[in-house]
mmCIF file of C-alpha atoms and ligand atoms in Angstrom:
data_model
loop_
_atom_site.group_PDB
_atom_site.id
_atom_site.type_symbol
_atom_site.label_atom_id
_atom_site.label_comp_id
_atom_site.label_asym_id
_atom_site.label_seq_id
_atom_site.Cartn_x
_atom_site.Cartn_y
_atom_site.Cartn_z
ATOM 1 C CA MET N 10 116.039 88.941 60.109
ATOM 2 C CA LYS N 11 112.455 88.477 59.063
ATOM 3 C CA VAL N 12 110.916 85.937 61.439
ATOM 4 C CA LEU N 13 107.527 84.216 61.176
ATOM 5 C CA VAL N 14 106.243 83.309 64.636
ATOM 6 C CA THR N 15 103.386 80.797 64.723
ATOM 7 C CA GLY N 16 101.406 80.992 67.956
ATOM 8 C CA GLY N 17 102.840 84.453 68.583
ATOM 9 C CA ALA N 18 99.609 85.541 70.284
ATOM 10 C CA GLY N 19 100.037 82.789 72.886
ATOM 11 C CA TYR N 20 101.606 82.789 76.303
ATOM 12 C CA ILE N 21 105.227 82.008 75.432
ATOM 13 C CA GLY N 22 105.163 83.051 71.769
ATOM 14 C CA SER N 23 104.050 86.598 72.589
ATOM 15 C CA GLU N 24 107.112 87.105 74.791
ATOM 16 C CA ALA N 25 109.386 85.720 72.079
ATOM 17 C CA VAL N 26 107.804 88.203 69.642
ATOM 18 C CA ALA N 27 108.523 91.106 71.993
ATOM 19 C CA GLN N 28 112.157 90.035 72.454
ATOM 20 C CA LEU N 29 112.640 89.525 68.706
ATOM 21 C CA CYS N 30 111.330 93.057 68.098
ATOM 22 C CA ASP N 31 113.656 94.375 70.828
ATOM 23 C CA ALA N 32 116.562 92.670 69.063
ATOM 24 C CA GLY N 33 115.678 94.504 65.843
ATOM 25 C CA HIS N 34 114.099 91.635 63.919
ATOM 26 C CA GLU N 35 111.076 92.085 61.676
ATOM 27 C CA VAL N 36 108.316 89.848 63.006
ATOM 28 C CA VAL N 37 105.197 88.388 61.406
ATOM 29 C CA VAL N 38 102.846 86.578 63.783
ATOM 30 C CA LEU N 39 100.561 83.847 62.474
ATOM 31 C CA ASP N 40 97.923 82.741 64.983
ATOM 32 C CA ASP N 41 94.336 81.506 64.712
ATOM 33 C CA LEU N 42 93.521 82.985 68.158
ATOM 34 C CA SER N 43 92.064 79.639 69.275
ATOM 35 C CA GLN N 44 94.004 80.088 72.514
ATOM 36 C CA GLY N 45 95.944 83.268 71.884
ATOM 37 C CA HIS N 46 95.027 86.907 72.343
ATOM 38 C CA ARG N 47 95.334 89.702 69.832
ATOM 39 C CA ALA N 48 96.232 92.135 72.638
ATOM 40 C CA ALA N 49 99.238 89.997 73.569
ATOM 41 C CA VAL N 50 100.902 90.629 70.216
ATOM 42 C CA ASP N 51 103.571 93.311 70.288
ATOM 43 C CA PRO N 52 102.366 96.292 68.196
ATOM 44 C CA ARG N 53 105.707 96.328 66.333
ATOM 45 C CA ALA N 54 104.857 92.936 64.779
ATOM 46 C CA THR N 55 102.634 92.297 61.753
ATOM 47 C CA PHE N 56 99.664 90.121 62.686
ATOM 48 C CA VAL N 57 98.109 87.545 60.358
ATOM 49 C CA GLU N 58 95.091 85.631 61.638
ATOM 50 C CA GLY N 59 95.259 82.152 60.185
ATOM 51 C CA ASP N 60 95.134 78.435 60.876
ATOM 52 C CA LEU N 61 98.152 76.274 60.091
ATOM 53 C CA ALA N 62 95.760 73.566 58.949
ATOM 54 C CA GLU N 63 94.886 75.636 55.887
ATOM 55 C CA ARG N 64 97.710 75.210 53.446
ATOM 56 C CA ALA N 65 96.753 77.722 50.724
ATOM 57 C CA PRO N 66 96.589 80.815 52.974
ATOM 58 C CA LEU N 67 99.723 79.618 54.767
ATOM 59 C CA ARG N 68 101.550 79.437 51.449
ATOM 60 C CA ARG N 69 100.335 82.957 50.633
ATOM 61 C CA THR N 70 101.665 84.228 53.972
ATOM 62 C CA PHE N 71 105.084 82.766 53.170
ATOM 63 C CA ALA N 72 105.020 84.231 49.658
ATOM 64 C CA ALA N 73 103.998 87.666 50.933
ATOM 65 C CA HIS N 74 106.506 87.898 53.794
ATOM 66 C CA ARG N 75 109.350 85.571 52.739
ATOM 67 C CA PRO N 76 110.529 84.840 56.288
ATOM 68 C CA GLU N 77 114.161 83.915 56.812
ATOM 69 C CA ALA N 78 113.318 82.074 60.007
ATOM 70 C CA VAL N 79 110.324 80.410 61.644
ATOM 71 C CA MET N 80 109.600 80.029 65.343
ATOM 72 C CA HIS N 81 106.885 77.436 65.769
ATOM 73 C CA PHE N 82 104.901 77.787 69.003
ATOM 74 C CA ALA N 83 101.377 77.051 67.690
ATOM 75 C CA SER N 84 100.204 73.702 68.960
ATOM 76 C CA GLN N 85 97.676 71.634 70.779
ATOM 77 C CA THR N 86 99.291 71.839 74.199
ATOM 78 C CA LEU N 87 97.230 69.953 76.797
ATOM 79 C CA VAL N 88 99.031 66.783 77.873
ATOM 80 C CA GLY N 89 96.024 65.374 79.770
ATOM 81 C CA GLU N 90 93.635 66.058 76.903
ATOM 82 C CA SER N 91 95.971 64.284 74.514
ATOM 83 C CA MET N 92 95.485 61.039 76.483
ATOM 84 C CA GLU N 93 91.733 61.340 75.860
ATOM 85 C CA LYS N 94 91.990 62.669 72.294
ATOM 86 C CA PRO N 95 95.181 61.248 70.797
ATOM 87 C CA PHE N 96 94.095 61.911 67.202
ATOM 88 C CA LEU N 97 93.561 65.595 67.913
ATOM 89 C CA HIS N 98 97.096 66.019 69.201
ATOM 90 C CA LEU N 99 98.940 63.649 66.902
ATOM 91 C CA GLY N 100 96.835 64.769 63.953
ATOM 92 C CA ASP N 101 96.895 68.533 64.458
ATOM 93 C CA ASN N 102 100.440 68.863 65.671
ATOM 94 C CA VAL N 103 102.000 66.619 63.067
ATOM 95 C CA ARG N 104 99.846 67.747 60.117
ATOM 96 C CA ASN N 105 100.168 71.446 60.925
ATOM 97 C CA GLY N 106 103.900 71.068 61.499
ATOM 98 C CA LEU N 107 104.227 69.320 58.160
ATOM 99 C CA ASN N 108 102.267 72.084 56.392
ATOM 100 C CA LEU N 109 104.565 74.643 57.939
ATOM 101 C CA LEU N 110 107.749 72.767 57.072
ATOM 102 C CA GLU N 111 106.611 72.251 53.504
ATOM 103 C CA CYS N 112 105.876 75.956 53.007
ATOM 104 C CA ALA N 113 109.177 76.871 54.674
ATOM 105 C CA ALA N 114 111.126 74.451 52.475
ATOM 106 C CA GLU N 115 109.365 75.689 49.312
ATOM 107 C CA GLN N 116 110.049 79.327 50.135
ATOM 108 C CA GLY N 117 113.690 78.721 51.011
ATOM 109 C CA THR N 118 113.332 79.463 54.736
ATOM 110 C CA ARG N 119 116.421 77.892 56.242
ATOM 111 C CA ARG N 120 116.051 78.486 59.978
ATOM 112 C CA PHE N 121 113.465 76.837 62.211
ATOM 113 C CA ILE N 122 112.920 76.802 65.965
ATOM 114 C CA LEU N 123 110.525 74.286 67.498
ATOM 115 C CA SER N 124 108.776 74.452 70.875
ATOM 116 C CA SER N 125 109.371 70.952 72.157
ATOM 117 C CA THR N 126 108.731 69.561 75.608
ATOM 118 C CA ALA N 127 109.990 67.686 78.665
ATOM 119 C CA ASN N 128 107.095 65.282 78.027
ATOM 120 C CA LEU N 129 109.452 63.637 75.508
ATOM 121 C CA PHE N 130 111.059 61.892 78.475
ATOM 122 C CA GLY N 131 107.892 60.310 79.934
ATOM 123 C CA LEU N 132 108.961 58.660 83.175
ATOM 124 C CA PRO N 133 112.659 59.591 83.196
ATOM 125 C CA GLU N 134 115.300 57.129 84.382
ATOM 126 C CA ARG N 135 117.394 59.825 86.068
ATOM 127 C CA VAL N 136 117.333 63.516 86.933
ATOM 128 C CA PRO N 137 118.476 66.098 86.006
ATOM 129 C CA ILE N 138 117.322 65.216 82.493
ATOM 130 C CA ASP N 139 119.824 66.263 79.865
ATOM 131 C CA GLU N 140 119.795 65.835 76.098
ATOM 132 C CA THR N 141 121.285 62.333 76.285
ATOM 133 C CA ALA N 142 118.322 60.969 78.273
ATOM 134 C CA ARG N 143 116.253 58.228 76.658
ATOM 135 C CA ILE N 144 113.257 59.518 74.729
ATOM 136 C CA ASP N 145 110.014 57.734 75.535
ATOM 137 C CA PRO N 146 107.158 60.248 75.286
ATOM 138 C CA GLY N 147 104.663 60.287 78.123
ATOM 139 C CA SER N 148 101.615 61.124 75.985
ATOM 140 C CA PRO N 149 100.379 61.519 72.395
ATOM 141 C CA TYR N 150 101.186 65.229 72.847
ATOM 142 C CA GLY N 151 104.827 64.419 73.658
ATOM 143 C CA GLU N 152 104.913 61.914 70.801
ATOM 144 C CA SER N 153 103.742 64.585 68.373
ATOM 145 C CA LYS N 154 106.657 66.812 69.415
ATOM 146 C CA HIS N 155 109.062 63.892 69.048
ATOM 147 C CA ILE N 156 107.796 63.284 65.506
ATOM 148 C CA LEU N 157 108.315 66.985 64.702
ATOM 149 C CA GLU N 158 111.862 66.833 66.075
ATOM 150 C CA ARG N 159 112.585 63.819 63.890
ATOM 151 C CA MET N 160 111.136 65.506 60.816
ATOM 152 C CA LEU N 161 113.450 68.455 61.425
ATOM 153 C CA ARG N 162 116.487 66.187 61.034
ATOM 154 C CA TRP N 163 115.345 65.453 57.496
ATOM 155 C CA MET N 164 114.689 69.113 56.751
ATOM 156 C CA ASP N 165 118.292 69.788 57.673
ATOM 157 C CA ASP N 166 119.533 66.783 55.716
ATOM 158 C CA ARG N 167 117.467 67.473 52.567
ATOM 159 C CA PHE N 168 117.202 71.279 52.479
ATOM 160 C CA GLY N 169 119.954 72.553 54.764
ATOM 161 C CA MET N 170 117.274 73.910 57.081
ATOM 162 C CA ARG N 171 119.050 74.574 60.383
ATOM 163 C CA TYR N 172 116.863 73.933 63.389
ATOM 164 C CA ALA N 173 116.789 74.243 67.130
ATOM 165 C CA ALA N 174 114.516 71.952 69.134
ATOM 166 C CA LEU N 175 113.950 73.558 72.528
ATOM 167 C CA ARG N 176 112.436 71.239 75.102
ATOM 168 C CA TYR N 177 110.825 73.356 77.764
ATOM 169 C CA PHE N 178 110.117 72.169 81.258
ATOM 170 C CA ASN N 179 107.343 74.135 83.080
ATOM 171 C CA ALA N 180 106.932 77.621 81.630
ATOM 172 C CA ALA N 181 105.729 80.104 84.232
ATOM 173 C CA GLY N 182 105.765 83.768 85.233
ATOM 174 C CA ALA N 183 104.730 86.891 83.361
ATOM 175 C CA ALA N 184 106.824 89.211 81.243
ATOM 176 C CA SER N 185 105.066 92.291 82.615
ATOM 177 C CA PRO N 186 101.865 93.189 84.477
ATOM 178 C CA ASP N 187 100.335 93.711 81.014
ATOM 179 C CA ARG N 188 101.221 90.409 79.358
ATOM 180 C CA GLY N 189 100.800 87.028 80.991
ATOM 181 C CA GLU N 190 99.177 83.637 81.065
ATOM 182 C CA ASP N 191 95.528 83.354 80.026
ATOM 183 C CA HIS N 192 94.590 79.823 78.974
ATOM 184 C CA ASP N 193 91.085 78.402 78.825
ATOM 185 C CA PRO N 194 90.972 75.850 80.331
ATOM 186 C CA GLU N 195 93.863 76.603 82.673
ATOM 187 C CA THR N 196 95.867 73.510 83.571
ATOM 188 C CA HIS N 197 99.107 74.980 84.910
ATOM 189 C CA LEU N 198 99.820 75.036 88.637
ATOM 190 C CA VAL N 199 100.999 78.644 89.096
ATOM 191 C CA PRO N 200 97.958 80.346 87.505
ATOM 192 C CA ILE N 201 95.578 77.894 89.182
ATOM 193 C CA VAL N 202 97.034 78.689 92.603
ATOM 194 C CA LEU N 203 96.808 82.424 91.877
ATOM 195 C CA GLN N 204 93.179 82.037 90.756
ATOM 196 C CA VAL N 205 92.477 80.690 94.247
ATOM 197 C CA ALA N 206 94.124 83.791 95.695
ATOM 198 C CA LEU N 207 91.864 85.916 93.474
ATOM 199 C CA GLY N 208 88.774 84.138 94.806
ATOM 200 C CA GLN N 209 88.039 82.539 91.418
ATOM 201 C CA ARG N 210 88.534 78.990 92.675
ATOM 202 C CA GLU N 211 87.826 77.678 96.149
ATOM 203 C CA GLN N 212 90.928 75.545 96.476
ATOM 204 C CA VAL N 213 93.767 73.897 94.648
ATOM 205 C CA THR N 214 93.942 70.126 94.277
ATOM 206 C CA ILE N 215 97.285 68.438 94.841
ATOM 207 C CA HIS N 216 97.412 65.410 92.558
ATOM 208 C CA GLY N 217 99.002 62.882 94.890
ATOM 209 C CA ASP N 218 101.171 63.350 97.997
ATOM 210 C CA ASP N 219 102.704 59.892 98.153
ATOM 211 C CA TYR N 220 105.468 60.327 95.577
ATOM 212 C CA ASP N 221 109.074 59.555 96.378
ATOM 213 C CA THR N 222 109.976 63.220 96.959
ATOM 214 C CA PRO N 223 110.849 65.147 100.162
ATOM 215 C CA ASP N 224 107.236 66.234 100.848
ATOM 216 C CA GLY N 225 105.480 63.570 98.756
ATOM 217 C CA THR N 226 104.250 65.964 96.049
ATOM 218 C CA CYS N 227 105.558 66.157 92.497
ATOM 219 C CA VAL N 228 108.689 68.204 91.837
ATOM 220 C CA ARG N 229 108.913 70.305 88.684
ATOM 221 C CA ASP N 230 111.371 72.718 87.099
ATOM 222 C CA TYR N 231 109.757 76.142 86.568
ATOM 223 C CA ILE N 232 111.313 78.390 83.964
ATOM 224 C CA HIS N 233 110.361 82.037 83.521
ATOM 225 C CA ILE N 234 109.019 82.853 80.052
ATOM 226 C CA VAL N 235 111.425 85.800 79.760
ATOM 227 C CA ASP N 236 114.298 83.322 80.135
ATOM 228 C CA LEU N 237 112.638 80.926 77.706
ATOM 229 C CA ALA N 238 112.205 83.621 75.074
ATOM 230 C CA ASP N 239 115.806 84.720 75.584
ATOM 231 C CA ALA N 240 116.907 81.159 74.767
ATOM 232 C CA HIS N 241 114.944 81.358 71.487
ATOM 233 C CA VAL N 242 116.629 84.565 70.395
ATOM 234 C CA ARG N 243 120.071 83.153 71.269
ATOM 235 C CA ALA N 244 119.305 79.909 69.423
ATOM 236 C CA LEU N 245 118.166 81.861 66.360
ATOM 237 C CA HIS N 246 121.406 83.812 66.268
ATOM 238 C CA ALA N 247 123.439 80.594 66.552
ATOM 239 C CA LEU N 248 121.613 78.546 63.912
ATOM 240 C CA ASP N 249 123.983 79.319 61.083
ATOM 241 C CA GLN N 250 126.611 77.349 63.017
ATOM 242 C CA GLY N 251 124.383 74.262 62.853
ATOM 243 C CA SER N 252 121.268 72.581 64.164
ATOM 244 C CA ARG N 253 120.911 71.948 67.856
ATOM 245 C CA THR N 254 118.725 70.497 70.582
ATOM 246 C CA TYR N 255 118.502 71.852 74.116
ATOM 247 C CA ASN N 256 116.663 70.939 77.312
ATOM 248 C CA LEU N 257 115.528 74.168 78.914
ATOM 249 C CA GLY N 258 114.898 74.603 82.598
ATOM 250 C CA ASN N 259 116.366 76.182 85.698
ATOM 251 C CA GLY N 260 117.946 72.933 86.824
ATOM 252 C CA ARG N 261 116.206 73.308 90.168
ATOM 253 C CA GLY N 262 113.003 71.577 91.203
ATOM 254 C CA TYR N 263 110.169 72.808 93.413
ATOM 255 C CA SER N 264 107.408 70.635 94.828
ATOM 256 C CA VAL N 265 103.707 71.392 94.425
ATOM 257 C CA ARG N 266 103.556 72.200 98.142
ATOM 258 C CA GLU N 267 106.490 74.611 97.805
ATOM 259 C CA VAL N 268 104.747 76.431 94.949
ATOM 260 C CA ILE N 269 101.588 76.791 97.031
ATOM 261 C CA GLU N 270 103.590 77.988 100.045
ATOM 262 C CA VAL N 271 105.449 80.637 98.013
ATOM 263 C CA ALA N 272 102.140 81.784 96.495
ATOM 264 C CA ARG N 273 100.690 82.143 100.014
ATOM 265 C CA GLU N 274 103.643 84.356 100.983
ATOM 266 C CA VAL N 275 103.454 86.441 97.808
ATOM 267 C CA THR N 276 99.667 86.940 97.821
ATOM 268 C CA GLY N 277 98.948 86.953 101.570
ATOM 269 C CA HIS N 278 96.044 84.578 100.854
ATOM 270 C CA PRO N 279 95.709 81.243 102.718
ATOM 271 C CA ILE N 280 95.169 79.308 99.416
ATOM 272 C CA PRO N 281 93.370 76.186 100.682
ATOM 273 C CA ALA N 282 94.706 72.928 99.232
ATOM 274 C CA VAL N 283 93.247 69.414 99.174
ATOM 275 C CA VAL N 284 94.938 66.185 98.205
ATOM 276 C CA GLY N 285 93.398 64.221 95.347
ATOM 277 C CA PRO N 286 94.470 61.053 93.537
ATOM 278 C CA ARG N 287 97.595 60.892 91.391
ATOM 279 C CA ARG N 288 97.199 61.662 87.694
ATOM 280 C CA PRO N 289 98.195 58.753 85.469
ATOM 281 C CA GLY N 290 101.596 59.234 83.866
ATOM 282 C CA ASP N 291 102.803 61.999 86.209
ATOM 283 C CA PRO N 292 106.491 61.413 87.005
ATOM 284 C CA ALA N 293 107.640 62.206 90.563
ATOM 285 C CA VAL N 294 110.436 64.567 89.517
ATOM 286 C CA LEU N 295 111.119 66.487 86.305
ATOM 287 C CA VAL N 296 114.191 68.681 86.452
ATOM 288 C CA ALA N 297 116.155 69.822 83.409
ATOM 289 C CA GLY N 298 119.851 69.410 82.820
ATOM 290 C CA SER N 299 120.525 72.570 80.781
ATOM 291 C CA GLU N 300 124.331 72.560 80.765
ATOM 292 C CA ARG N 301 124.498 72.309 76.989
ATOM 293 C CA ILE N 302 122.718 75.588 76.260
ATOM 294 C CA ARG N 303 124.575 77.310 79.071
ATOM 295 C CA ALA N 304 127.914 76.216 77.630
ATOM 296 C CA GLU N 305 127.132 76.709 73.935
ATOM 297 C CA LEU N 306 125.024 79.887 73.972
ATOM 298 C CA GLY N 307 125.979 81.487 77.286
ATOM 299 C CA TRP N 308 122.333 81.267 78.321
ATOM 300 C CA ALA N 309 121.510 81.453 82.024
ATOM 301 C CA PRO N 310 118.151 82.003 83.695
ATOM 302 C CA ARG N 311 117.707 85.472 85.166
ATOM 303 C CA TYR N 312 114.578 84.534 87.104
ATOM 304 C CA GLY N 313 115.725 81.225 88.514
ATOM 305 C CA ASP N 314 114.080 81.433 91.905
ATOM 306 C CA LEU N 315 110.468 80.462 92.356
ATOM 307 C CA ARG N 316 109.569 83.590 94.285
ATOM 308 C CA SER N 317 110.392 85.986 91.436
ATOM 309 C CA ILE N 318 108.469 83.759 89.011
ATOM 310 C CA VAL N 319 105.385 83.759 91.239
ATOM 311 C CA GLU N 320 105.692 87.494 91.971
ATOM 312 C CA SER N 321 105.729 88.349 88.270
ATOM 313 C CA ALA N 322 102.742 86.071 87.602
ATOM 314 C CA TRP N 323 100.861 87.607 90.535
ATOM 315 C CA ALA N 324 101.493 91.150 89.229
ATOM 316 C CA TRP N 325 99.838 90.134 85.935
ATOM 317 C CA HIS N 326 96.908 88.245 87.512
ATOM 318 C CA ARG N 327 96.191 91.012 90.002
ATOM 319 C CA ALA N 328 96.210 93.663 87.276
ATOM 320 C CA HIS N 329 94.157 91.430 84.927
ATOM 321 C CA PRO N 330 91.997 89.091 87.047
ATOM 322 C CA HIS N 331 90.067 88.055 83.928
ATOM 323 C CA GLY N 332 93.116 87.842 81.692
ATOM 324 C CA TYR N 333 92.721 89.604 78.371
ATOM 325 C CA ALA N 334 88.912 89.462 78.843
ATOM 326 C CA ASP N 335 88.435 88.884 75.095
ATOM 327 C CA ARG N 336 86.433 85.652 75.084
HETATM 328 N N1 NAD X 115 103.440 76.233 78.646
HETATM 329 C C1 NAD X 115 104.346 75.296 78.938
HETATM 330 O O1 NAD X 115 104.673 75.058 80.090
HETATM 331 C C2 NAD X 115 104.980 74.510 77.809
HETATM 332 C C3 NAD X 115 105.891 73.495 78.143
HETATM 333 C C4 NAD X 115 106.500 72.777 77.108
HETATM 334 C C5 NAD X 115 106.228 73.079 75.787
HETATM 335 N N2 NAD X 115 105.327 74.059 75.506
HETATM 336 C C6 NAD X 115 105.056 74.359 74.080
HETATM 337 O O2 NAD X 115 105.249 75.749 73.881
HETATM 338 C C7 NAD X 115 104.386 76.229 72.871
HETATM 339 C C8 NAD X 115 103.631 77.436 73.371
HETATM 340 O O3 NAD X 115 102.919 77.094 74.551
HETATM 341 P P1 NAD X 115 101.971 78.150 75.262
HETATM 342 O O4 NAD X 115 101.836 77.740 76.673
HETATM 343 O O5 NAD X 115 102.443 79.520 74.937
HETATM 344 O O6 NAD X 115 100.596 77.836 74.522
HETATM 345 P P2 NAD X 115 99.441 78.836 74.049
HETATM 346 O O7 NAD X 115 98.230 78.001 73.846
HETATM 347 O O8 NAD X 115 99.357 80.010 74.941
HETATM 348 O O9 NAD X 115 99.984 79.331 72.642
HETATM 349 C C9 NAD X 115 99.781 78.604 71.454
HETATM 350 C C10 NAD X 115 99.290 79.576 70.407
HETATM 351 O O10 NAD X 115 99.117 78.884 69.176
HETATM 352 C C11 NAD X 115 97.883 79.278 68.585
HETATM 353 N N3 NAD X 115 97.446 78.145 67.733
HETATM 354 C C12 NAD X 115 97.068 76.915 68.146
HETATM 355 N N4 NAD X 115 96.737 76.152 67.077
HETATM 356 C C13 NAD X 115 96.924 76.917 65.967
HETATM 357 C C14 NAD X 115 96.758 76.710 64.570
HETATM 358 N N5 NAD X 115 96.312 75.530 64.097
HETATM 359 N N6 NAD X 115 97.057 77.705 63.720
HETATM 360 C C15 NAD X 115 97.494 78.916 64.182
HETATM 361 N N7 NAD X 115 97.661 79.176 65.500
HETATM 362 C C16 NAD X 115 97.373 78.194 66.388
HETATM 363 C C17 NAD X 115 96.962 79.577 69.745
HETATM 364 O O11 NAD X 115 95.913 80.457 69.407
HETATM 365 C C18 NAD X 115 97.926 80.193 70.748
HETATM 366 O O12 NAD X 115 98.027 81.594 70.573
HETATM 367 C C19 NAD X 115 103.492 75.053 72.481
HETATM 368 O O13 NAD X 115 104.029 74.472 71.313
HETATM 369 C C20 NAD X 115 103.626 74.105 73.657
HETATM 370 O O14 NAD X 115 103.434 72.770 73.255
HETATM 371 C C21 NAD X 115 104.707 74.783 76.479
#
């Protein structure tokens, strides 16, 4: 299949591109490199530098490549920032998504995979969180993904565009020592902790230790990006049997303190930690119920334990202490 991957130079998208190429698909990456890295793009893929906000060049990309499927990773992604700048997130994510859907519909692209998020569930009523949980987004970022999910229902209804909405929990780990996480600013716990081990930060701040969890710190479900990308390829192959929505995580939660402790063991560095105030809107526990994708697509995480996730991330950060060093 010919697959257009938006955000394919980013952290998760670049691994999906590599796995699509491995599976024999022809891949076109569209990325404006605002956060992504040219060097992260698999050399087997065609790279187009472009911004989803610009409709005319986007239309030309569709006309030139005629993709049969789209994987849509490109996005404003910072949950905290979206509370400060709601128009940026709602505006960019919804407008750009709409541009993309319109071009896809016009060109007859009938398969679409969306990067959605656990932030759809805000402060969840119960864990694990499966697909039947009440949706009440925790931020303008989460709301923008919810709007995109809802638009996809109409794409299916009006154009027969089959979609998969994949709601990731916390993506982590590195696919190889040569391709990994390099965000600026970095907001994710695993890379922040490893930056302390590299001597690039003095300490890590724990945002609250008085939550109703075994050690008082927030519990999250970390999913390796290799497993995430694998879910995308499986979903793509299943789309002709109908649209679908999956919550994607390991189904196992680790606390902030556990992540720091595992990183200390893996790196041999003491990784100093201080406790700061809670962040508004942070739920105590976010753990995915992923039974549906396991049952329907035979998906199962290969890197389910935290240690292998942190080890793979450490291999990347140690080999590339300044990431792709292209800024
Ligand atoms: N990282 C996580 O833990 C996580 C969790 C849930 C959902 N997600 C979602 O997964 C997707 C990928 O996340 P990531 O961590 O790989 O992010 P990332 O920032 O590494 O990748 C996003 C890519 O999109 C590109 N991009 C952004 N705006 C663009 C635009 N207007 N036009 C073209 N390209 C543009 C960036 O340059 C970047 O390469 C996002 O949609 C994010 O919301 C991520």
